[in-house]
Amino acid sequence: MIFDMEFETLPREALEAIQWRRLRATLERVYATVPFYKERFDAAGIHPNDIRSLSDLQHIPFTTKQDLRDNYPYGMFAVPLENVVRIHASSGTTGKPTVVGYTARDIQMWAGLMARALSAGGATRQDIIHNAYGYGLFTGGLGVHYGAERLGASVIPVSGGNTRRQITIMKDFKPTILTATPSYALHLSEVAQEMGVSFADLCFRYGIFGAEPWSENMREEIQQKLNLKAIDIYGLSEVLGPGVSVECYQAQKGLHIQEDHFIAEIIDPHTGKVLPFGQTGELVFTSITKEAFPVIRYRTRDITTLDPSPCICGRTFVRMQKVSGRTDDMLIIRGVNVFPSQIESVLMEIDGLSPHYQLVVDRVENLDTLTVMVEIGETLFSDEVKALQGLEKNISYRIKEELGVTAKVRLVEPKSIARSQGKAVRVIDNRKI
């Protein structure tokens, strides 16, 4: 089902006309109301009137997460604080949190986009949505919640944590759609198994998972263990929250970007040059309908490609491929660039391993070392030490062959890697300490 047929199936020419009209209004407004943007535009010798087409957008300077932190907490708001009805913020684990605001109209727009996203992911107003994204300053929980209500579905606001209670609720309330981070979804499957509950006996049809990169191999693992079709959803607080793009359940081949609200570009992360469709680079977003917190050419640091080809679902929005990594979580090990998702793909191809792992990077005698800690499954736990050592060597060999990086592999006991109710902590980089 397509929730918003009028806009989600627009011909390209009509869509770009809407984008241009909304972009022009947004640029004029941020120049007049956000000192940061006026200073940045003036320093670059650019005025909003100089932007006369969508292609001219590439001449405007980028906005970065550091810019948002430098203007903490409200310096990037484009409306008076009295007009802001909601404030969200990032966790701030790598610096000051980024603070974002929403007007009442922003909240309504967000709810509509999330209703679109949930519908693309297979949800209907007849569904019961078990929402295990965290509620609070994190945008995930409330974003899904408002979208579910706009769609007309029933929503269970269970949030993260209390995992055994969640399994009981799944049995008793019979939800049909699961929303969570992919790592927490796998944790739910583990706890259900401990409780003697099979997801095959529950009522789930689809799961809509996001907030962290996950590989196709992890998708297969989730679909097998949770007995549902796993759909990828994408968003980030700085641009909106969840619902910026989503896969359709019909194709599961790329995430449709809500292009009537966001202009997407792919750039070379080193030069900043805009790349054509089909080339891999860093994703950049400009929001063109946000009132309280619009961002212009925001560098997401996410690595992907854009695909404008038609989709079998009927939506005409361009699709972004599943995020393959980030420019700021890319590990450089002795000159080799490695993303955690690449190592995850190798691990998920090996029978008997759990999908839970951590990468530990150290510097020993001025040389970088990578240790991959991965849990073994219950079936391997009782194997002889010698057999496990052979498996460690085999995994290390495959990582070297496929990614070109040397890694020491440590197989650890089941459930020994700490679980997260939100985004999984995949990398411990001791070089930064």
PDB file of C-alpha atoms in Angstrom, residues 20 23-29 31 37-38 40-61 296:
ATOM      1  CA  TRP A  20      13.006  23.831  -6.244  1.00  0.00           C
ATOM      2  CA  LEU A  23      14.459  24.865  -1.519  1.00  0.00           C
ATOM      3  CA  ARG A  24      14.265  28.510  -2.548  1.00  0.00           C
ATOM      4  CA  ALA A  25      11.917  29.326   0.353  1.00  0.00           C
ATOM      5  CA  THR A  26      14.123  27.429   2.821  1.00  0.00           C
ATOM      6  CA  LEU A  27      17.317  29.188   1.743  1.00  0.00           C
ATOM      7  CA  GLU A  28      15.716  32.609   2.056  1.00  0.00           C
ATOM      8  CA  ARG A  29      14.405  31.758   5.520  1.00  0.00           C
ATOM      9  CA  TYR A  31      19.621  33.290   5.641  1.00  0.00           C
ATOM     10  CA  TYR A  37      23.943  30.308   7.775  1.00  0.00           C
ATOM     11  CA  LYS A  38      24.108  34.022   7.028  1.00  0.00           C
ATOM     12  CA  ARG A  40      28.588  30.945   6.181  1.00  0.00           C
ATOM     13  CA  PHE A  41      26.876  32.165   3.008  1.00  0.00           C
ATOM     14  CA  ASP A  42      28.466  35.615   3.246  1.00  0.00           C
ATOM     15  CA  ALA A  43      31.921  34.136   3.804  1.00  0.00           C
ATOM     16  CA  ALA A  44      31.487  32.063   0.639  1.00  0.00           C
ATOM     17  CA  GLY A  45      30.230  35.078  -1.310  1.00  0.00           C
ATOM     18  CA  ILE A  46      26.841  33.447  -1.897  1.00  0.00           C
ATOM     19  CA  HIS A  47      23.346  34.897  -1.479  1.00  0.00           C
ATOM     20  CA  PRO A  48      20.158  32.811  -1.712  1.00  0.00           C
ATOM     21  CA  ASN A  49      19.247  34.771  -4.849  1.00  0.00           C
ATOM     22  CA  ASP A  50      22.360  33.310  -6.509  1.00  0.00           C
ATOM     23  CA  ILE A  51      20.838  29.811  -6.316  1.00  0.00           C
ATOM     24  CA  ARG A  52      18.706  29.641  -9.473  1.00  0.00           C
ATOM     25  CA  SER A  53      18.309  25.894  -9.954  1.00  0.00           C
ATOM     26  CA  LEU A  54      18.599  22.635  -8.031  1.00  0.00           C
ATOM     27  CA  SER A  55      22.035  22.062  -9.554  1.00  0.00           C
ATOM     28  CA  ASP A  56      23.248  25.333  -8.010  1.00  0.00           C
ATOM     29  CA  LEU A  57      22.864  23.760  -4.576  1.00  0.00           C
ATOM     30  CA  GLN A  58      26.352  22.274  -4.971  1.00  0.00           C
ATOM     31  CA  HIS A  59      27.855  25.777  -4.634  1.00  0.00           C
ATOM     32  CA  ILE A  60      26.612  26.182  -1.052  1.00  0.00           C
ATOM     33  CA  PRO A  61      29.012  25.197   1.783  1.00  0.00           C
ATOM     34  CA  ILE A 296      21.511  22.835   4.384  1.00  0.00           C
TER      35      ILE A 296
END
